[in-house]
Short mmCIF file of C-alpha atoms in Angstrom, two decimals:
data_model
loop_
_atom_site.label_atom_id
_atom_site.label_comp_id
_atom_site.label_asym_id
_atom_site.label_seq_id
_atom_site.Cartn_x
_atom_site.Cartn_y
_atom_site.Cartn_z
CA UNK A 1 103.04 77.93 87.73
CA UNK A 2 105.42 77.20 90.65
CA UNK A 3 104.17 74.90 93.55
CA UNK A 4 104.07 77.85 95.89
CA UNK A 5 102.20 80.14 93.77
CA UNK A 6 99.14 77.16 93.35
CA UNK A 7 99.20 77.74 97.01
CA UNK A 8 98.87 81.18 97.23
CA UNK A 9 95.94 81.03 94.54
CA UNK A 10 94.38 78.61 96.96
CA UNK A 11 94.78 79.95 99.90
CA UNK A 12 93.64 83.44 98.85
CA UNK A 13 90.53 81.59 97.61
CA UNK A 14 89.87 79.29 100.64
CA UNK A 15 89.90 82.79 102.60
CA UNK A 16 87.62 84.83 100.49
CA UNK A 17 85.29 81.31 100.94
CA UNK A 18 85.39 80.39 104.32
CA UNK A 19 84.87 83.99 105.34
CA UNK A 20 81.44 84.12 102.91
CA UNK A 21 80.60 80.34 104.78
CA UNK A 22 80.98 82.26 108.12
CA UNK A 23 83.41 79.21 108.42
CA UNK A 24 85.62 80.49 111.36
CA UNK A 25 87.89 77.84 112.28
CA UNK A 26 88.44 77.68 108.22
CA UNK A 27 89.42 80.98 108.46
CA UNK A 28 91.79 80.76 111.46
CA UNK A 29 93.60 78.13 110.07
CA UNK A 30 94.45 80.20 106.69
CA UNK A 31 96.15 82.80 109.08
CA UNK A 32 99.86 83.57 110.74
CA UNK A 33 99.25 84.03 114.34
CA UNK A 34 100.92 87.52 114.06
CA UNK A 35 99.09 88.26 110.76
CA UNK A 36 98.09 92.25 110.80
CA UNK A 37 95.37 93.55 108.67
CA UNK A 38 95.66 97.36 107.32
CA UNK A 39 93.48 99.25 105.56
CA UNK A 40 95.52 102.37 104.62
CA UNK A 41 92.32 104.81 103.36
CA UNK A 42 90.92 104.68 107.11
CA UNK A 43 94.47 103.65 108.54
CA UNK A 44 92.73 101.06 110.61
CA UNK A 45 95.13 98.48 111.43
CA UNK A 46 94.38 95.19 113.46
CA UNK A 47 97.49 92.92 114.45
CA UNK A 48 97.11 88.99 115.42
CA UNK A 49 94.93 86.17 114.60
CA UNK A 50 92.24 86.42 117.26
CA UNK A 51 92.02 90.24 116.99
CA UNK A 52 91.42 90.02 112.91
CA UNK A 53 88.72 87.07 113.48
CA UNK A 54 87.03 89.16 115.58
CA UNK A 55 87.42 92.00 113.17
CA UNK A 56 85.62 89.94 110.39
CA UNK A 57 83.01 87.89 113.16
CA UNK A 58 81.98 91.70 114.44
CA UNK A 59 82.50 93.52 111.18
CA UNK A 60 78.99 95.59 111.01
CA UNK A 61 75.98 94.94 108.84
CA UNK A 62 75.42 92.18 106.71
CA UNK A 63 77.89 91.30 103.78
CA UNK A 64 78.39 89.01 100.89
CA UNK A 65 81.45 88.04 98.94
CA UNK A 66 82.39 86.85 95.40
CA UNK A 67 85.57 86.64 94.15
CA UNK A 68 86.29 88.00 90.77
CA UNK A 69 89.96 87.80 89.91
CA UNK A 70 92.98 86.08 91.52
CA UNK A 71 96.54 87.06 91.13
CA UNK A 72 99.25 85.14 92.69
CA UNK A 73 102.90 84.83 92.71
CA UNK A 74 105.89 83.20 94.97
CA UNK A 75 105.72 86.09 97.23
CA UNK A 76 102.15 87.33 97.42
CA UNK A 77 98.80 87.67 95.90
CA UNK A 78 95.94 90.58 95.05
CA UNK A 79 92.09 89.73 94.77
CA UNK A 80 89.35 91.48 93.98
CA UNK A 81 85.95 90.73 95.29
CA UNK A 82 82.63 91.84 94.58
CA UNK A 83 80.99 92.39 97.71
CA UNK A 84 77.79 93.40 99.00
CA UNK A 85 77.45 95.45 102.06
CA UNK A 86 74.20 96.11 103.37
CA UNK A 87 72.83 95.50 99.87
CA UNK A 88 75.65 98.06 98.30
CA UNK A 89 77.77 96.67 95.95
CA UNK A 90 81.30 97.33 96.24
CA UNK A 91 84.38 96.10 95.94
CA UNK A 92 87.46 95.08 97.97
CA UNK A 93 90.97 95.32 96.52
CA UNK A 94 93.04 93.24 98.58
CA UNK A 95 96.92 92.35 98.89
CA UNK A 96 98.28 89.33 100.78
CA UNK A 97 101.51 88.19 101.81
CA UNK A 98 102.41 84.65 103.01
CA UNK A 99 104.55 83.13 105.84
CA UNK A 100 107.31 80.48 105.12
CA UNK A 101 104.47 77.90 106.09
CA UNK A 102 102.12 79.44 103.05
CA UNK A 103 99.75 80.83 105.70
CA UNK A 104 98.44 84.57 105.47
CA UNK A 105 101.13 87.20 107.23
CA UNK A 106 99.48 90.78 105.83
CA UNK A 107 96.72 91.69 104.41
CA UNK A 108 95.85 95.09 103.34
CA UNK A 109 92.86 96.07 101.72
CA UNK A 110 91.32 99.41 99.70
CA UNK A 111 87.48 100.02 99.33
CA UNK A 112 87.50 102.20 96.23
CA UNK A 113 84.43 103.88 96.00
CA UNK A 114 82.37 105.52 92.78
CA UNK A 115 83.65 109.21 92.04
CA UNK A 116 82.78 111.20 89.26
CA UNK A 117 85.16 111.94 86.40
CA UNK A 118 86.89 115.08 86.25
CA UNK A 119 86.06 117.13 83.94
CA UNK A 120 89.56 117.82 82.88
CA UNK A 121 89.84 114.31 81.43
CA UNK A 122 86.58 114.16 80.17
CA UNK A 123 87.54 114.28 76.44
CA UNK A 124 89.96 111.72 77.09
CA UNK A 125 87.80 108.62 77.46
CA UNK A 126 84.34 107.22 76.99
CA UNK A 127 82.13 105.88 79.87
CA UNK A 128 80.72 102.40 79.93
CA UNK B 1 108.77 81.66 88.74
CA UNK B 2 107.82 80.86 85.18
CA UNK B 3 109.27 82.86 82.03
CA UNK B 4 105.90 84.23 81.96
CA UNK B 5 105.61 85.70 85.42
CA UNK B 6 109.15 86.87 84.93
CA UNK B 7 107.81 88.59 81.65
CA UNK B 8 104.36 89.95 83.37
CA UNK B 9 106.73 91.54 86.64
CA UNK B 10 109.00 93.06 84.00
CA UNK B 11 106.10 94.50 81.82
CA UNK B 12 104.38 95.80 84.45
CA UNK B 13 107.69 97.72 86.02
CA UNK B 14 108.56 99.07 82.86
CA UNK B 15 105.05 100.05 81.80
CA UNK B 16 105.02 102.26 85.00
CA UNK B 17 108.48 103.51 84.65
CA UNK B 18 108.19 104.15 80.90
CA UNK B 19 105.68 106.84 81.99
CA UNK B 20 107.50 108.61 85.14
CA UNK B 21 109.71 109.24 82.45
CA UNK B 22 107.52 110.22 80.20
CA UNK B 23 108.86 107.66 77.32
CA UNK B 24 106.06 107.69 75.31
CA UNK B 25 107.53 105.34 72.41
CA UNK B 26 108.28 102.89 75.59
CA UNK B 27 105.22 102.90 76.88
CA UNK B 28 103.87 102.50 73.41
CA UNK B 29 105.76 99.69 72.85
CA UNK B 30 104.25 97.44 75.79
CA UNK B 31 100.65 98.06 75.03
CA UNK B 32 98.47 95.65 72.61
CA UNK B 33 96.95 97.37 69.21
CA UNK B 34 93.68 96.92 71.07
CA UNK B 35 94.22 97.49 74.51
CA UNK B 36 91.34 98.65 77.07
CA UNK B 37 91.47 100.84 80.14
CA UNK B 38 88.85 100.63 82.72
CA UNK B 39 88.45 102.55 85.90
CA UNK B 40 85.38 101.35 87.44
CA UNK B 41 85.08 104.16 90.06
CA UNK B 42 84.57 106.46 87.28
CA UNK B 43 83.18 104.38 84.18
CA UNK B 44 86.02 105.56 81.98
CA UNK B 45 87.38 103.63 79.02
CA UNK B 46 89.66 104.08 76.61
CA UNK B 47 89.74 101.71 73.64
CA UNK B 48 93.29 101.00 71.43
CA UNK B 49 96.61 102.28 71.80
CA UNK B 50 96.59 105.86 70.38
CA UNK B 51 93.91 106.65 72.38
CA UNK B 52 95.16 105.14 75.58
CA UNK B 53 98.52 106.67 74.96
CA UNK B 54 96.78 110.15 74.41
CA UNK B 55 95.21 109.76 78.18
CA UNK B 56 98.18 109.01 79.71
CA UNK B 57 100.03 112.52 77.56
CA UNK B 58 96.98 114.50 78.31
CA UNK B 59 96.32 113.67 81.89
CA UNK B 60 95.99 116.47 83.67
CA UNK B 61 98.25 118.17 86.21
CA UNK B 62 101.76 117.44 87.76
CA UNK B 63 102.08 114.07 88.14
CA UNK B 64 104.85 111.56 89.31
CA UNK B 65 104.81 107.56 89.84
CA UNK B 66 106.55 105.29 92.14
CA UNK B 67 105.95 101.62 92.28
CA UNK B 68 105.17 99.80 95.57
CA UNK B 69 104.14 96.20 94.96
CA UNK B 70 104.33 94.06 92.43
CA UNK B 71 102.37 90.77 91.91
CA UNK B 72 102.54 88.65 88.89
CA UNK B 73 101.31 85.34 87.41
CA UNK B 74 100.89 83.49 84.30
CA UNK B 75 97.31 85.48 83.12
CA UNK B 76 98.31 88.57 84.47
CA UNK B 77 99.35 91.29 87.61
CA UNK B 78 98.61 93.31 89.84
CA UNK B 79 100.75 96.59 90.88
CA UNK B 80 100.37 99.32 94.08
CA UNK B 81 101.98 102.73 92.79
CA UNK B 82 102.31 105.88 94.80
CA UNK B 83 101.27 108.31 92.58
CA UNK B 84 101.64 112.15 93.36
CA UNK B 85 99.07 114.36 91.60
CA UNK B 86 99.59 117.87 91.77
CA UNK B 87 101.35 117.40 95.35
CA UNK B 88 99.05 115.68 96.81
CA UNK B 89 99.74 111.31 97.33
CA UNK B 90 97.63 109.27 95.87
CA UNK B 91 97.92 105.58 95.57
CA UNK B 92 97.16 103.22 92.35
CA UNK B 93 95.78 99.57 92.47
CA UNK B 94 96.09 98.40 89.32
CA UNK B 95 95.21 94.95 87.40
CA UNK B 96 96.81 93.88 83.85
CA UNK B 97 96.31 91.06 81.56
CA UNK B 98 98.37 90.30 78.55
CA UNK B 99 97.90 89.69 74.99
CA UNK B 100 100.13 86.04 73.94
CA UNK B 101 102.90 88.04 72.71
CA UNK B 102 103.14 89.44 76.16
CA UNK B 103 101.51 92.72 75.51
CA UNK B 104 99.46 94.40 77.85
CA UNK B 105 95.68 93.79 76.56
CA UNK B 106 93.63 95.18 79.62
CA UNK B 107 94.47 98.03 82.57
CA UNK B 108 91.88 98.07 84.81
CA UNK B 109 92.36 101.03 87.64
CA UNK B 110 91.33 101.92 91.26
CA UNK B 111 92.30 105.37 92.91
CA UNK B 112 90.38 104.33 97.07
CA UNK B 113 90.81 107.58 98.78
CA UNK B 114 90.68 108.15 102.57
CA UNK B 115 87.73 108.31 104.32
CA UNK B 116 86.99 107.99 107.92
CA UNK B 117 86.57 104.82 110.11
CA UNK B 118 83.34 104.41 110.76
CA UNK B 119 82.67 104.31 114.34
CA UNK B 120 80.36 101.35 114.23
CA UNK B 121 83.99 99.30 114.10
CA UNK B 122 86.10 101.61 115.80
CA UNK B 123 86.29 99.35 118.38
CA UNK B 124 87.62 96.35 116.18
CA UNK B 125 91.16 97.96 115.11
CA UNK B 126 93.32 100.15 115.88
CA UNK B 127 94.58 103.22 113.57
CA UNK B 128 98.58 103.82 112.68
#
């Protein structure tokens, strides 16, 4: 594993963390002061480091997060985090990419939600 | 990047472009004897090769695949893919891990949809 792809793994997990600590200044110092957030199902998009914190400080409700799996590379990284909105469980599938100085430049982030399956498919698979 | 991550990016490229060309002995040839899908929206699995194989043949509708993102390490990767189903684009967050030979053992699948931003933090972003 390559010395910038340890960093990536960290950094994506010092985020997830420091935003579930409510730890702020943690959080600011993880991101590129032009960083811009998208979330393409809403198309919400929210450019530059004080405009995201503020995203995250004012998001609505309460929430929990728990990461589940880390993927990392010399270029990016994807998480997936169990999170608990309100009491729902969900979770967030999120990409990242880095600046030259390892700190967080995009993020963009899905909300998959529970669907039934088609019934089209339905002889195709079981259901755990 | 390590040989492995190399590997994982390559798998994961070919795996997807093995089926937009609907090269079923290629795609056949990447998977593990036991490999599991999962796509927890839905609660589908499929268990082994054949029948993962068969999902992918019988899926319904028009469908076509491009890759987006890529993200690879040493235990596994994560892809973006626009998919278009029946006309209409989709887009596919998917996870892999890999068996030691470099096999893909697990596919785990999201399909987030749009869905409006709630107006509770409509004043937090902006929309593009």
């Amino acid at each position: 594993m390559s010395e910038s792809t340890r960093e990536h793994t960290h950094t994506a997990r010092a985020f997830w963390s420091s935003l579930e600590a409510r730890d702020w200044s943690g959080v600011e110092r993880l991101l590129a002061d032009e960083v811009v957030y998208e979330a393409p199902q809403t198309r919400e998009r929210v450019r530059g480091r004080a405009d995201y914190l503020r995203f995250n400080q004012e998001f609505p409700g309460e929430w929990h997060l728990r990461v589940e799996r880390v993927v990392a590379d010399d270029a990016g990284a994807a998480t997936t985090v169990e999170a608990l909105l309100d009491g729902e469980a969900m979770t967030a599938v999120t990409f990242f990419t880095f600046a030259d100085d390892g700190r967080i430049a995009t993020v963009t982030e899905f909300w998959p939600e529970p669907y039934p399956r088609p019934e089209s498919r339905a002889h195709l698979s079981d259901l755990f």
